[in-house]
Amino acid sequence: MATYKEVLKQAQKQMLEKDLGDQAPFLYLLELTNMEAHNLYMEMDQEIEEPLRHTYEEGIKRMCKGEPLSHILGYEWFYGYRFNVNPHVLIPRPETEELVAYILAACDELFSKQETITAADIGTGSGAIAIALKKEASYLQILGTDISADAIQVANQNAVNNEVMVPFIVGDMLEPIIDRNLQLDILISNPPYIPQEEKMEKSVVDFEPHVALFGGEDGLKFYRIIFEKCRQVLKDRSMMAFEMGWNQRKPLEALVQSYFPDARYEFIKDMSGKERMLFIYFHC
Ligand code: SAM
Ligand code: GLN
């Protein structure tokens, strides 16, 4: 028999020995026990039940091999909502929650007088952006697209679990929108933007889908594809919102200026002060 504290300390020690930090074991225990942190602290000297200890230690073994906590749990929290994840989708990131918050603010500021607002999330993955937006702003008519049929399956399941109606379509970048002759107020994308040769954390490269990560030689391939065709799917008065890499402002700004010399645009910093979002406005 062992206490919560003993089991946790042991897990943290194993993770530290592998240079994997000591954060995840506590978060994992919180999720498995379904407790708030302050309640778990109160329980620390209690004995942990055997089945729970077994599940926990099996999970810690997988984490010690670099597997992300979200894969072991089978879900991740995003904008306060729970999203199923598996190796076919990018695990939604906290930075992307900030993108959602800025899009909601822009909706209020720019489109609040309209009866309907039409939006699309290109490269939707788990559906995190589209579903969180629909939960927060039910008046949005939003759909999601992805090249990966496996990802779209996860997104559909997440829409059901979160009780929203969001259509998800398999297809290449803007093609599904063009095929359906849709005219959008808002085009959103967190495309794959990592340069092909970039060195990355092992837990990301080994466990997350490469189709979700890499954006060609300079990481900007998908922005070019979208910039090239976006006017076909956007209303005259409309906007685009993108996530981007922290060091991509310069080349992206050059692209924006060459594709849209007359458009207003802004780069927005995330909470850690890095420029991680690009918003482009057409006639608004
Ligand atoms: N939107 C999700 C998020 O923010 O968590 C996932 C973003 S992930 C960085 C990029 C997504 O783009 C992946 O789900 C990937 O499958 C998708 N993707 C890659 N190439 C694509 C293409 N040619 N057309 C559409 N989607 C594509
Ligand atoms: N932010 C992700 C990472 O660093 C990459 C997401 C993307 O390419 N859009 O792993």
Tab-separated table of C-alpha atoms and ligand atoms in Angstrom:
chain	number	residue	atom	x	y	z
A	1	MET	CA	0.000	0.000	0.000
A	2	ALA	CA	1.171	3.529	-0.742
A	3	THR	CA	-0.115	7.076	-0.337
A	4	TYR	CA	-0.928	9.484	-3.167
A	5	LYS	CA	2.145	11.473	-2.185
A	6	GLU	CA	4.487	8.484	-2.390
A	7	VAL	CA	3.159	7.392	-5.762
A	8	LEU	CA	3.338	10.942	-7.124
A	9	LYS	CA	6.895	11.511	-5.852
A	10	GLN	CA	8.028	8.251	-7.429
A	11	ALA	CA	6.466	9.229	-10.785
A	12	GLN	CA	8.066	12.690	-10.673
A	13	LYS	CA	11.443	11.131	-9.934
A	14	GLN	CA	11.146	8.779	-12.931
A	15	MET	CA	10.159	11.631	-15.230
A	16	LEU	CA	12.983	13.887	-14.001
A	17	GLU	CA	15.486	11.105	-14.609
A	18	LYS	CA	14.364	11.125	-18.255
A	19	ASP	CA	14.586	14.933	-18.418
A	20	LEU	CA	10.842	15.160	-18.993
A	21	GLY	CA	10.063	17.619	-16.172
A	22	ASP	CA	7.895	16.948	-13.135
A	23	GLN	CA	4.667	18.725	-14.150
A	24	ALA	CA	2.803	16.016	-16.040
A	25	PRO	CA	2.564	13.435	-13.197
A	26	PHE	CA	0.605	15.888	-11.019
A	27	LEU	CA	-1.696	16.898	-13.896
A	28	TYR	CA	-2.247	13.236	-14.732
A	29	LEU	CA	-3.203	12.420	-11.145
A	30	LEU	CA	-5.628	15.361	-11.104
A	31	GLU	CA	-7.333	14.107	-14.269
A	32	LEU	CA	-7.507	10.474	-13.131
A	33	THR	CA	-8.961	11.361	-9.729
A	34	ASN	CA	-11.218	14.034	-11.217
A	35	MET	CA	-10.202	16.309	-8.352
A	36	GLU	CA	-9.413	19.994	-8.022
A	37	ALA	CA	-5.799	20.644	-6.998
A	38	HIS	CA	-6.731	21.842	-3.485
A	39	ASN	CA	-8.700	18.629	-2.840
A	40	LEU	CA	-5.871	16.461	-4.094
A	41	TYR	CA	-3.443	18.199	-1.711
A	42	MET	CA	-5.779	17.288	1.167
A	43	GLU	CA	-5.750	13.638	0.089
A	44	MET	CA	-1.975	13.362	-0.304
A	45	ASP	CA	-1.413	11.274	2.845
A	46	GLN	CA	-4.344	8.940	2.147
A	47	GLU	CA	-3.802	5.534	0.632
A	48	ILE	CA	-4.342	5.336	-3.119
A	49	GLU	CA	-6.625	2.501	-4.261
A	50	GLU	CA	-4.844	-0.302	-6.124
A	51	PRO	CA	-6.713	-0.111	-9.486
A	52	LEU	CA	-6.063	3.633	-9.649
A	53	ARG	CA	-2.414	3.152	-8.755
A	54	HIS	CA	-2.087	0.513	-11.476
A	55	THR	CA	-3.629	2.755	-14.170
A	56	TYR	CA	-1.489	5.674	-13.013
A	57	GLU	CA	1.764	3.743	-13.068
A	58	GLU	CA	1.014	2.278	-16.514
A	59	GLY	CA	0.399	5.809	-17.807
A	60	ILE	CA	3.603	7.089	-16.217
A	61	LYS	CA	5.544	4.301	-17.956
A	62	ARG	CA	4.198	5.539	-21.326
A	63	MET	CA	4.992	9.147	-20.431
A	64	CYS	CA	8.558	8.151	-19.568
A	65	LYS	CA	8.895	7.011	-23.186
A	66	GLY	CA	7.940	10.529	-24.274
A	67	GLU	CA	4.265	9.936	-25.062
A	68	PRO	CA	2.190	13.081	-24.438
A	69	LEU	CA	-0.179	13.104	-21.459
A	70	SER	CA	-3.080	13.981	-23.802
A	71	HIS	CA	-2.574	10.720	-25.712
A	72	ILE	CA	-2.599	8.705	-22.509
A	73	LEU	CA	-5.781	10.411	-21.332
A	74	GLY	CA	-7.252	10.436	-24.860
A	75	TYR	CA	-8.289	14.073	-24.485
A	76	GLU	CA	-7.079	17.637	-23.987
A	77	TRP	CA	-8.841	20.706	-22.588
A	78	PHE	CA	-9.176	23.677	-24.918
A	79	TYR	CA	-11.002	26.906	-24.093
A	80	GLY	CA	-12.691	25.104	-21.201
A	81	TYR	CA	-14.042	22.316	-23.432
A	82	ARG	CA	-12.884	18.740	-23.651
A	83	PHE	CA	-11.572	17.477	-26.999
A	84	ASN	CA	-10.792	13.878	-27.821
A	85	VAL	CA	-7.383	13.505	-29.407
A	86	ASN	CA	-5.460	10.636	-30.971
A	87	PRO	CA	-2.286	10.385	-33.054
A	88	HIS	CA	-4.184	11.633	-36.150
A	89	VAL	CA	-4.688	15.152	-34.789
A	90	LEU	CA	-2.521	17.900	-33.382
A	91	ILE	CA	-3.058	18.254	-29.642
A	92	PRO	CA	-4.700	21.675	-29.314
A	93	ARG	CA	-2.295	24.188	-27.775
A	94	PRO	CA	-2.822	26.981	-25.242
A	95	GLU	CA	-1.520	29.590	-27.739
A	96	THR	CA	-4.391	28.691	-30.017
A	97	GLU	CA	-6.855	29.563	-27.249
A	98	GLU	CA	-5.569	33.104	-27.547
A	99	LEU	CA	-6.320	33.053	-31.284
A	100	VAL	CA	-9.918	32.051	-30.471
A	101	ALA	CA	-10.228	34.901	-27.954
A	102	TYR	CA	-9.005	37.494	-30.487
A	103	ILE	CA	-11.364	36.155	-33.167
A	104	LEU	CA	-14.319	36.498	-30.767
A	105	ALA	CA	-13.302	40.084	-30.016
A	106	ALA	CA	-13.021	40.840	-33.752
A	107	CYS	CA	-16.488	39.320	-34.381
A	108	ASP	CA	-17.962	41.668	-31.792
A	109	GLU	CA	-16.156	44.671	-33.119
A	110	LEU	CA	-16.537	44.179	-36.846
A	111	PHE	CA	-19.533	41.999	-37.573
A	112	SER	CA	-21.953	42.430	-34.667
A	113	LYS	CA	-24.482	44.305	-36.822
A	114	GLN	CA	-24.791	41.436	-39.308
A	115	GLU	CA	-27.548	38.863	-39.050
A	116	THR	CA	-25.299	35.947	-39.927
A	117	ILE	CA	-21.565	35.581	-39.816
A	118	THR	CA	-20.038	32.854	-41.944
A	119	ALA	CA	-16.653	31.424	-41.020
A	120	ALA	CA	-14.366	28.531	-41.923
A	121	ASP	CA	-11.503	26.910	-40.014
A	122	ILE	CA	-9.022	25.504	-42.535
A	123	GLY	CA	-6.937	22.577	-41.232
A	124	THR	CA	-9.284	22.031	-38.322
A	125	GLY	CA	-7.624	18.898	-36.860
A	126	SER	CA	-9.507	17.989	-33.672
A	127	GLY	CA	-12.003	20.754	-34.528
A	128	ALA	CA	-10.818	22.720	-31.493
A	129	ILE	CA	-10.987	26.223	-33.014
A	130	ALA	CA	-14.288	25.753	-34.867
A	131	ILE	CA	-16.052	24.028	-31.971
A	132	ALA	CA	-14.806	26.455	-29.294
A	133	LEU	CA	-15.950	29.388	-31.459
A	134	LYS	CA	-19.375	27.831	-31.989
A	135	LYS	CA	-19.735	27.189	-28.237
A	136	GLU	CA	-18.842	30.795	-27.441
A	137	ALA	CA	-20.753	32.438	-30.313
A	138	SER	CA	-23.638	30.221	-31.391
A	139	TYR	CA	-24.680	32.783	-34.057
A	140	LEU	CA	-21.520	31.929	-36.054
A	141	GLN	CA	-22.094	29.707	-39.069
A	142	ILE	CA	-18.766	27.932	-38.939
A	143	LEU	CA	-17.422	24.880	-40.730
A	144	GLY	CA	-14.092	23.095	-40.592
A	145	THR	CA	-11.998	21.395	-43.263
A	146	ASP	CA	-8.984	19.118	-43.189
A	147	ILE	CA	-7.009	17.033	-45.676
A	148	SER	CA	-7.028	14.150	-43.196
A	149	ALA	CA	-10.173	12.000	-43.107
A	150	ASP	CA	-8.964	10.551	-39.792
A	151	ALA	CA	-8.778	14.046	-38.300
A	152	ILE	CA	-12.272	14.886	-39.569
A	153	GLN	CA	-13.579	11.792	-37.817
A	154	VAL	CA	-12.144	13.078	-34.517
A	155	ALA	CA	-13.563	16.571	-35.175
A	156	ASN	CA	-17.042	15.129	-35.831
A	157	GLN	CA	-16.903	13.175	-32.593
A	158	ASN	CA	-15.841	16.322	-30.726
A	159	ALA	CA	-18.776	18.268	-32.166
A	160	VAL	CA	-21.162	15.563	-30.910
A	161	ASN	CA	-19.496	15.415	-27.475
A	162	ASN	CA	-19.644	19.191	-27.131
A	163	GLU	CA	-23.225	19.318	-28.423
A	164	VAL	CA	-22.764	21.692	-31.350
A	165	MET	CA	-23.599	21.491	-35.033
A	166	VAL	CA	-20.433	22.181	-36.975
A	167	PRO	CA	-20.050	20.638	-40.439
A	168	PHE	CA	-16.621	19.154	-41.098
A	169	ILE	CA	-15.439	18.428	-44.637
A	170	VAL	CA	-12.441	16.495	-45.944
A	171	GLY	CA	-10.508	18.436	-48.571
A	172	ASP	CA	-7.382	20.268	-49.616
A	173	MET	CA	-7.070	23.799	-48.179
A	174	LEU	CA	-9.725	26.111	-49.724
A	175	GLU	CA	-10.996	23.609	-52.306
A	176	PRO	CA	-14.092	22.484	-50.324
A	177	ILE	CA	-15.106	26.135	-49.866
A	178	ILE	CA	-14.518	26.970	-53.526
A	179	ASP	CA	-16.439	23.860	-54.668
A	180	ARG	CA	-19.442	24.908	-52.596
A	181	ASN	CA	-19.320	28.541	-53.759
A	182	LEU	CA	-19.274	29.756	-50.181
A	183	GLN	CA	-18.599	33.398	-49.359
A	184	LEU	CA	-17.058	33.901	-45.947
A	185	ASP	CA	-16.888	36.762	-43.500
A	186	ILE	CA	-14.036	35.120	-41.605
A	187	LEU	CA	-11.354	32.692	-42.740
A	188	ILE	CA	-9.366	31.112	-39.928
A	189	SER	CA	-6.357	28.845	-40.086
A	190	ASN	CA	-3.691	27.437	-37.832
A	191	PRO	CA	-1.861	25.740	-40.700
A	192	PRO	CA	1.216	23.550	-40.378
A	193	TYR	CA	3.992	26.158	-40.178
A	194	ILE	CA	7.122	24.397	-38.959
A	195	PRO	CA	9.972	24.550	-41.530
A	196	GLN	CA	10.661	21.053	-42.897
A	197	GLU	CA	14.145	20.701	-41.422
A	198	GLU	CA	13.495	22.253	-38.019
A	199	LYS	CA	14.659	20.302	-34.975
A	200	MET	CA	11.763	19.704	-32.612
A	201	GLU	CA	10.938	18.172	-29.258
A	202	LYS	CA	10.896	14.386	-29.437
A	203	SER	CA	7.420	14.105	-27.884
A	204	VAL	CA	6.067	16.260	-30.745
A	205	VAL	CA	7.946	14.710	-33.692
A	206	ASP	CA	7.497	11.132	-32.513
A	207	PHE	CA	3.849	11.320	-31.494
A	208	GLU	CA	2.069	14.058	-33.452
A	209	PRO	CA	1.074	13.844	-37.142
A	210	HIS	CA	3.664	15.356	-39.453
A	211	VAL	CA	0.908	16.493	-41.826
A	212	ALA	CA	-0.181	18.836	-38.998
A	213	LEU	CA	3.265	20.264	-38.359
A	214	PHE	CA	5.382	20.896	-41.408
A	215	GLY	CA	4.763	23.739	-43.839
A	216	GLY	CA	7.398	23.151	-46.507
A	217	GLU	CA	10.946	24.449	-46.690
A	218	ASP	CA	10.320	27.801	-44.972
A	219	GLY	CA	7.138	26.808	-43.126
A	220	LEU	CA	5.043	29.269	-45.159
A	221	LYS	CA	3.723	26.997	-47.897
A	222	PHE	CA	0.131	26.967	-46.631
A	223	TYR	CA	-0.079	30.740	-46.115
A	224	ARG	CA	0.935	31.169	-49.770
A	225	ILE	CA	-1.724	28.698	-50.908
A	226	ILE	CA	-4.393	30.483	-48.859
A	227	PHE	CA	-3.282	34.002	-49.894
A	228	GLU	CA	-3.317	32.966	-53.536
A	229	LYS	CA	-6.955	31.864	-53.509
A	230	CYS	CA	-8.634	33.492	-50.518
A	231	ARG	CA	-10.345	36.297	-52.441
A	232	GLN	CA	-12.423	33.633	-54.206
A	233	VAL	CA	-14.019	32.580	-50.929
A	234	LEU	CA	-14.150	35.874	-49.004
A	235	LYS	CA	-16.763	38.611	-49.091
A	236	ASP	CA	-15.514	42.101	-50.044
A	237	ARG	CA	-15.768	43.057	-46.385
A	238	SER	CA	-14.115	40.227	-44.481
A	239	MET	CA	-11.135	39.163	-42.422
A	240	MET	CA	-8.604	36.361	-42.019
A	241	ALA	CA	-7.042	35.148	-38.760
A	242	PHE	CA	-3.946	32.959	-38.593
A	243	GLU	CA	-1.671	31.392	-36.043
A	244	MET	CA	2.014	31.588	-36.988
A	245	GLY	CA	5.490	30.729	-35.715
A	246	TRP	CA	7.112	33.186	-33.273
A	247	ASN	CA	9.878	34.066	-35.766
A	248	GLN	CA	7.811	34.322	-38.960
A	249	ARG	CA	6.717	37.971	-38.859
A	250	LYS	CA	9.239	39.299	-41.378
A	251	PRO	CA	8.633	36.818	-44.211
A	252	LEU	CA	4.881	36.754	-43.570
A	253	GLU	CA	4.658	40.534	-43.623
A	254	ALA	CA	6.447	40.580	-46.982
A	255	LEU	CA	3.912	38.042	-48.291
A	256	VAL	CA	0.935	40.038	-46.989
A	257	GLN	CA	2.235	43.226	-48.582
A	258	SER	CA	2.791	41.573	-51.923
A	259	TYR	CA	-0.577	39.747	-52.060
A	260	PHE	CA	-2.735	42.432	-50.429
A	261	PRO	CA	-1.061	45.841	-50.851
A	262	ASP	CA	-4.199	47.692	-49.735
A	263	ALA	CA	-5.286	45.562	-46.802
A	264	ARG	CA	-5.009	46.522	-43.157
A	265	TYR	CA	-3.230	43.881	-41.100
A	266	GLU	CA	-1.794	43.366	-37.640
A	267	PHE	CA	0.492	40.929	-35.870
A	268	ILE	CA	-0.711	40.106	-32.379
A	269	LYS	CA	1.479	38.970	-29.493
A	270	ASP	CA	0.619	36.025	-27.278
A	271	MET	CA	0.805	36.167	-23.488
A	272	SER	CA	4.517	35.508	-23.509
A	273	GLY	CA	5.094	38.534	-25.729
A	274	LYS	CA	5.763	36.637	-28.977
A	275	GLU	CA	4.092	37.583	-32.265
A	276	ARG	CA	1.977	34.488	-32.848
A	277	MET	CA	-1.107	35.722	-34.708
A	278	LEU	CA	-1.745	37.513	-37.973
A	279	PHE	CA	-5.069	39.231	-38.724
A	280	ILE	CA	-5.781	40.649	-42.186
A	281	TYR	CA	-8.809	42.895	-42.827
A	282	PHE	CA	-10.458	43.630	-46.161
A	283	HIS	CA	-12.566	46.806	-46.126
A	284	CYS	CA	-13.111	46.602	-42.401
B	1	SAM	N1	-6.745	23.590	-36.143
B	1	SAM	C1	-6.150	22.601	-35.253
B	1	SAM	C2	-5.593	23.284	-34.033
B	1	SAM	O1	-5.411	24.499	-34.077
B	1	SAM	O2	-5.357	22.613	-33.015
B	1	SAM	C3	-5.067	21.795	-35.978
B	1	SAM	C4	-3.979	22.626	-36.569
B	1	SAM	S1	-2.641	21.692	-37.242
B	1	SAM	C5	-1.323	22.789	-36.944
B	1	SAM	C6	-2.829	21.809	-38.998
B	1	SAM	C7	-3.918	20.958	-39.616
B	1	SAM	O3	-3.889	21.171	-41.043
B	1	SAM	C8	-3.784	19.468	-39.424
B	1	SAM	O4	-4.967	18.953	-38.873
B	1	SAM	C9	-3.540	18.898	-40.830
B	1	SAM	O5	-4.126	17.624	-41.067
B	1	SAM	C10	-4.178	19.962	-41.693
B	1	SAM	N2	-3.662	20.024	-43.078
B	1	SAM	C11	-2.413	19.770	-43.541
B	1	SAM	N3	-2.352	19.922	-44.874
B	1	SAM	C12	-3.596	20.285	-45.271
B	1	SAM	C13	-4.187	20.587	-46.544
B	1	SAM	N4	-3.470	20.534	-47.671
B	1	SAM	N5	-5.501	20.913	-46.594
B	1	SAM	C14	-6.229	20.955	-45.453
B	1	SAM	N6	-5.742	20.687	-44.224
B	1	SAM	C15	-4.439	20.354	-44.132
B	2	GLN	N1	2.553	24.985	-32.242
B	2	GLN	C1	2.852	23.671	-32.771
B	2	GLN	C2	4.187	23.181	-32.228
B	2	GLN	O1	5.022	23.955	-31.866
B	2	GLN	C3	2.871	23.693	-34.293
B	2	GLN	C4	1.551	24.022	-34.836
B	2	GLN	C5	1.585	24.385	-36.290
B	2	GLN	O2	2.456	24.033	-37.092
B	2	GLN	N2	0.596	25.109	-36.660
B	2	GLN	O3	4.396	22.004	-32.129
